[in-house]
Amino acid sequence: MSRPTQARIDLAALEHNLQIARRATDARIMAVIKAAAYGHGMLRAAQALNAAEGFALLNVGEAVYLREAGFRQTMLLLEGCFTLDDMQLAVEHDLACVVHSPQQLAMLDACPRRKSLQVWFKINSGMGRLGFAPQDVPAAMEKLRSHPAVRDITLMTHFASADEATGVAAQLELFNTLAAPYRLPRSLANSAALLRYPATHGDWVRPGIMLYGASPFAEVSAQELGLQPVMTLSSEIISVRALEAGEAVGYGAAFRAESGMRIGTVACGYADGYPRHAPTGTPILVAGQRVRTLGRVSMDMLSVDLSALPAAGVGSRVTLWGEGLPVEDVARAAGTISYELLCALAARVPVKVV
Ligand SMILES: *Cc1c(COP(=O)(O)O)cnc(C)c1O
């Protein structure tokens, strides 16, 4: 018997979630598969999301790999090209490049003057991370539109607060004003904007997290949005013991029993991608029942409260997140977001694709 910890990846759920996105918009869908498809595995995610019109990722090497695997979709490099070699490969493999900086704009001059490059021109409408400042847009656009290396241009921006009460209004208005002089395709929406703000859909939407079955909103569950979890991280109880009142469990004796209780040890820890900062009380499923973690998470193990589950014992199945336990609930308890937990799935965890 090998260690019972595993991640199950449900490709049918991935396809289902793409359908949810599809039903919410008439725009083309650029499925975001960066960060190994948020920890789910890039190639298998691309295969399950093959009906998407595009894929967004970060590394030119990954995009070339997908091209060579036969994917014909629009392939967008979200941070654009880092080097001239990248740009050469982008031309060769017909990849779309974000151009977000004067440096990248200048890099185009070294590109073959064959009108071969697809450019996604990124405008900073308020996120403050990448993109041309509003006042620099007209000059940069003038250069791009007449550039001999550029085949076509899509205008894009990214929202800072589409998932929060602040919303998108100010950024949307600024972007639309800046885009107004050009009759070019537009792309603005992440998952939250796709689901909540149809006015942002434009020509291309860029969903990520929703495809993996997690809600982008703090106050709306994935289930309410009709999304299905794609990744289920599971393990088993490998040891059971009684704690007497006053006895502690784990590093730092961070949890101490107030009265007698029964606890179990689960074969999953932070080296598997479970958050070390998840405190006592983080939800966890044992034999399908929601109970709580106890004390500090170790590298390879964590402890759970079995007091309410007299039938549970060594070999009982444990779900860390996924089916039956939304990853958002675990993330919230651990003071983070579902994205971070999914992306952090460790390479040592065997993946079972269903
Ligand atoms: C990651 C990313 C997305 C996807 O965001 P989600 O919140 O996961 O839907 C969209 N656009 C850009 C530019 C991104 O970097």
XYZ file of C-alpha atoms and ligand atoms in Angstrom:
369
model
C 0.000 0.000 0.000
C 1.310 3.410 -0.898
C 0.632 6.579 1.051
C -3.094 7.264 0.690
C -2.808 10.968 -0.118
C -3.996 11.855 -3.618
C -5.571 14.532 -5.765
C -8.452 13.499 -7.968
C -8.945 15.702 -11.026
C -12.439 15.517 -12.501
C -12.239 16.502 -16.166
C -16.006 16.262 -16.640
C -16.363 18.977 -13.979
C -13.892 21.139 -15.924
C -16.002 20.757 -19.067
C -19.138 21.466 -17.056
C -17.682 24.691 -15.647
C -16.714 25.819 -19.142
C -20.364 25.368 -20.082
C -21.372 27.600 -17.156
C -19.062 30.282 -18.536
C -20.411 29.704 -22.032
C -24.004 30.163 -20.891
C -23.113 33.451 -19.189
C -21.655 35.185 -22.241
C -21.646 35.556 -26.015
C -17.969 36.507 -25.980
C -15.199 34.138 -26.985
C -13.619 32.296 -24.089
C -9.922 32.568 -23.325
C -9.474 29.826 -20.702
C -6.747 30.825 -18.263
C -4.443 27.848 -17.701
C -1.451 29.597 -16.104
C 0.205 28.083 -13.022
C -0.236 24.529 -14.324
C -3.931 25.301 -14.780
C -4.189 26.477 -11.177
C -2.523 23.270 -10.020
C -4.688 20.918 -12.093
C -2.121 20.145 -14.817
C -1.830 22.275 -17.946
C -2.054 19.658 -20.671
C -4.960 17.730 -19.204
C -6.807 20.983 -18.507
C -6.259 22.166 -22.083
C -7.592 18.854 -23.362
C -10.731 19.098 -21.227
C -11.180 22.773 -22.185
C -10.548 22.181 -25.867
C -13.870 23.839 -26.730
C -12.502 27.193 -25.517
C -11.483 29.601 -28.289
C -8.235 30.490 -26.565
C -5.782 29.676 -23.805
C -3.940 32.167 -21.613
C -0.655 31.279 -19.957
C 2.705 32.751 -19.030
C 5.586 30.861 -20.604
C 6.322 30.768 -24.276
C 7.650 27.231 -23.812
C 4.267 26.055 -22.547
C 2.456 27.706 -25.424
C 4.805 26.102 -27.954
C 4.299 22.755 -26.211
C 0.526 23.092 -26.627
C 0.907 24.113 -30.274
C 3.049 21.056 -30.891
C 0.423 18.928 -29.125
C -2.000 20.135 -31.808
C -3.904 22.962 -30.128
C -4.960 25.524 -32.739
C -6.656 28.034 -30.422
C -5.555 31.601 -29.859
C -2.696 31.257 -27.391
C -2.087 34.358 -25.248
C 1.081 35.104 -23.288
C -0.328 37.062 -20.342
C 2.897 38.892 -19.488
C 3.996 39.105 -23.106
C 7.519 38.389 -24.272
C 10.454 38.593 -21.902
C 13.151 38.319 -24.552
C 13.638 38.617 -28.293
C 13.860 34.833 -28.456
C 10.364 34.656 -26.966
C 9.111 37.013 -29.645
C 10.740 34.950 -32.372
C 8.950 31.860 -31.049
C 5.694 33.788 -30.780
C 5.886 34.659 -34.472
C 6.886 31.133 -35.450
C 4.031 29.516 -33.506
C 1.436 32.230 -33.989
C 1.132 33.144 -30.312
C -0.615 36.306 -29.140
C 1.582 38.542 -26.995
C 0.510 41.032 -24.393
C 2.352 44.313 -24.871
C 2.208 46.114 -21.546
C 5.339 48.272 -21.436
C 7.478 50.647 -23.528
C 10.232 47.993 -23.386
C 8.003 45.426 -25.053
C 6.862 47.991 -27.584
C 10.490 48.665 -28.478
C 11.176 44.941 -28.739
C 8.753 44.775 -31.664
C 11.228 46.711 -33.798
C 13.506 43.667 -33.844
C 10.666 41.462 -35.017
C 10.345 40.411 -38.679
C 8.473 43.140 -40.550
C 5.908 40.740 -41.896
C 2.690 41.753 -40.142
C 2.802 38.433 -38.343
C 2.441 39.193 -34.634
C -0.863 39.223 -32.735
C -0.710 41.841 -30.006
C -2.916 42.277 -26.953
C -2.334 45.857 -25.892
C -2.690 46.156 -22.141
C -4.040 49.303 -20.566
C -3.669 50.048 -16.854
C -7.179 51.239 -16.014
C -6.636 51.040 -12.261
C -5.122 47.698 -11.313
C -1.724 49.393 -11.153
C 0.290 46.338 -12.065
C 0.895 46.005 -15.798
C -0.172 48.135 -18.722
C 0.161 51.537 -20.324
C -1.034 54.513 -18.309
C -4.085 56.239 -19.798
C -2.069 59.256 -20.985
C 0.407 57.018 -22.821
C -2.218 55.016 -24.676
C -2.673 57.204 -27.774
C 1.047 57.408 -28.649
C 1.654 53.720 -28.017
C -1.398 52.802 -30.077
C -0.239 54.998 -32.926
C 3.045 53.157 -32.998
C 1.383 49.748 -32.786
C -1.213 50.380 -35.462
C 1.363 51.330 -38.032
C 3.968 48.809 -36.934
C 5.175 46.541 -39.760
C 5.492 43.522 -37.454
C 1.958 43.697 -36.033
C -0.881 41.752 -37.627
C -3.778 42.589 -35.313
C -4.450 44.242 -31.989
C -6.828 43.401 -29.141
C -7.313 45.912 -26.331
C -7.217 44.530 -22.819
C -7.307 45.527 -19.181
C -7.630 43.716 -15.857
C -9.912 44.535 -12.916
C -8.736 44.999 -9.346
C -12.075 44.554 -7.571
C -14.506 42.660 -9.813
C -15.106 40.235 -6.924
C -15.698 42.940 -4.320
C -18.223 45.619 -3.488
C -16.101 48.251 -5.244
C -16.899 46.576 -8.543
C -15.681 47.554 -12.000
C -17.512 50.795 -12.869
C -14.585 53.227 -12.723
C -12.152 50.956 -14.554
C -14.760 49.989 -17.145
C -15.577 53.600 -17.904
C -11.928 54.606 -18.233
C -11.140 51.622 -20.453
C -14.138 52.268 -22.697
C -13.145 55.920 -23.062
C -9.579 54.990 -24.009
C -10.751 52.254 -26.386
C -13.425 54.384 -28.062
C -11.238 55.803 -30.875
C -10.357 52.307 -32.107
C -12.581 49.679 -33.641
C -10.688 46.784 -32.133
C -11.629 43.656 -30.157
C -11.690 44.092 -26.371
C -11.002 41.836 -23.408
C -11.584 42.787 -19.780
C -13.351 40.132 -17.733
C -11.902 37.606 -15.287
C -14.251 35.046 -13.689
C -15.840 37.537 -11.305
C -16.573 40.093 -14.035
C -17.801 37.371 -16.386
C -20.328 36.207 -13.790
C -21.375 39.590 -12.425
C -20.873 42.298 -15.063
C -22.103 41.481 -18.592
C -21.131 45.005 -19.685
C -17.474 43.971 -19.355
C -17.648 40.936 -21.636
C -16.482 42.595 -24.839
C -15.080 40.169 -27.418
C -13.024 37.866 -25.187
C -13.592 36.859 -21.564
C -10.720 35.403 -19.518
C -12.093 33.039 -16.854
C -9.691 31.174 -14.611
C -10.845 30.201 -11.129
C -14.463 29.469 -12.081
C -13.334 26.824 -14.581
C -11.724 24.965 -11.701
C -14.994 25.025 -9.783
C -14.278 27.651 -7.143
C -16.268 30.829 -6.615
C -14.499 34.130 -7.228
C -16.780 35.779 -4.658
C -16.473 35.668 -0.870
C -20.231 35.758 -0.338
C -21.506 33.481 -3.139
C -20.665 29.786 -3.115
C -19.489 27.788 -6.108
C -22.568 25.612 -5.728
C -24.860 28.642 -5.974
C -23.079 29.521 -9.217
C -23.610 25.988 -10.536
C -19.874 25.231 -10.507
C -18.448 21.805 -9.704
C -15.107 21.266 -7.930
C -12.449 19.837 -10.231
C -9.743 18.966 -7.683
C -10.409 16.822 -4.620
C -7.484 16.404 -2.254
C -7.973 13.339 -0.066
C -6.133 11.084 2.324
C -6.823 8.752 5.242
C -6.615 8.562 9.000
C -3.395 6.664 9.759
C -3.475 6.800 13.569
C -6.041 7.323 16.318
C -5.539 8.202 19.971
C -7.254 9.529 23.062
C -6.308 12.874 24.526
C -6.913 13.472 28.207
C -7.877 16.875 29.513
C -4.771 19.046 29.463
C -2.876 16.964 26.861
C -1.661 18.660 23.723
C -1.192 17.676 20.091
C 1.375 18.711 17.507
C 4.215 21.212 17.227
C 4.226 23.993 19.755
C 1.463 22.180 21.671
C -0.779 24.675 19.890
C -3.913 22.707 20.742
C -4.608 21.417 24.231
C -7.681 19.322 25.113
C -10.103 20.851 27.610
C -11.611 17.475 28.338
C -11.102 13.929 27.148
C -11.372 13.553 23.362
C -10.559 11.263 20.470
C -8.270 12.493 17.737
C -6.938 11.158 14.460
C -3.772 11.759 12.444
C -4.219 12.396 8.714
C -1.477 11.649 6.171
C -1.459 15.122 4.636
C 0.642 18.143 5.535
C 2.104 21.309 4.164
C 4.540 19.437 1.931
C 1.458 18.147 0.103
C 0.173 21.695 -0.375
C -2.127 21.911 2.638
C -1.733 25.396 4.187
C 0.500 25.343 7.264
C -1.248 28.423 8.644
C -4.675 26.690 8.761
C -5.585 27.060 12.456
C -7.452 24.739 14.807
C -11.032 24.624 13.582
C -10.335 24.520 9.855
C -13.066 22.359 8.289
C -12.167 18.860 7.079
C -14.267 15.831 6.079
C -13.756 12.473 7.775
C -15.901 9.635 6.431
C -18.036 12.291 4.765
C -18.655 14.216 8.006
C -17.458 17.762 8.505
C -15.187 18.020 11.539
C -12.238 20.266 12.488
C -8.466 20.222 12.382
C -6.523 20.496 15.640
C -3.239 22.252 16.324
C -0.489 23.012 13.858
C -0.210 21.411 10.449
C 3.032 19.408 10.124
C 5.012 18.745 6.964
C 3.388 15.364 6.315
C 0.489 15.151 8.760
C -2.251 17.030 10.502
C -4.625 16.182 13.354
C -8.412 16.055 13.403
C -11.097 15.941 16.069
C -12.881 12.571 15.960
C -14.938 13.128 19.126
C -18.169 13.282 17.138
C -17.261 10.279 14.960
C -16.966 7.162 17.135
C -17.104 4.926 14.042
C -14.163 6.639 12.341
C -10.748 5.041 12.703
C -7.560 4.115 10.943
C -8.355 3.877 7.247
C -11.291 6.312 7.306
C -11.311 8.479 4.208
C -10.486 12.163 4.649
C -11.242 14.997 2.247
C -9.004 18.048 2.656
C -10.969 19.972 0.003
C -12.982 19.362 -3.118
C -16.093 17.242 -3.428
C -18.188 17.752 -0.280
C -15.911 20.470 1.118
C -15.465 23.642 -0.953
C -11.824 24.714 -1.195
C -13.051 28.257 -0.464
C -14.144 27.168 3.035
C -10.694 25.811 3.815
C -9.049 28.883 2.286
C -11.197 31.253 4.335
C -10.355 29.437 7.573
C -6.672 29.609 6.647
C -6.833 33.317 5.822
C -6.181 32.907 2.107
C -8.030 32.318 -1.166
C -8.888 29.172 -3.092
C -6.457 30.139 -5.870
C -3.454 29.818 -3.544
C -4.490 26.411 -2.216
C -5.154 24.939 -5.666
C -1.912 26.293 -7.149
C 0.075 24.951 -4.193
C -0.781 21.289 -4.732
C 2.625 19.669 -4.359
C 4.330 17.640 -7.061
C 4.685 14.722 -4.644
C 0.912 14.194 -4.512
C -0.156 11.505 -6.992
C -2.898 12.684 -9.337
C -5.747 10.474 -10.388
C -7.567 11.799 -13.434
C -11.190 10.783 -13.830
C -5.179 35.145 -13.871
C -5.827 36.106 -14.793
C -7.177 35.970 -15.165
C -8.102 34.945 -14.553
O -8.599 35.405 -13.312
P -9.649 34.569 -12.448
O -9.942 35.436 -11.294
O -8.960 33.310 -12.059
O -10.826 34.313 -13.321
C -7.677 36.827 -16.123
N -6.894 37.792 -16.674
C -5.610 37.967 -16.326
C -4.813 39.056 -16.944
C -5.033 37.149 -15.369
O -3.758 37.337 -15.002
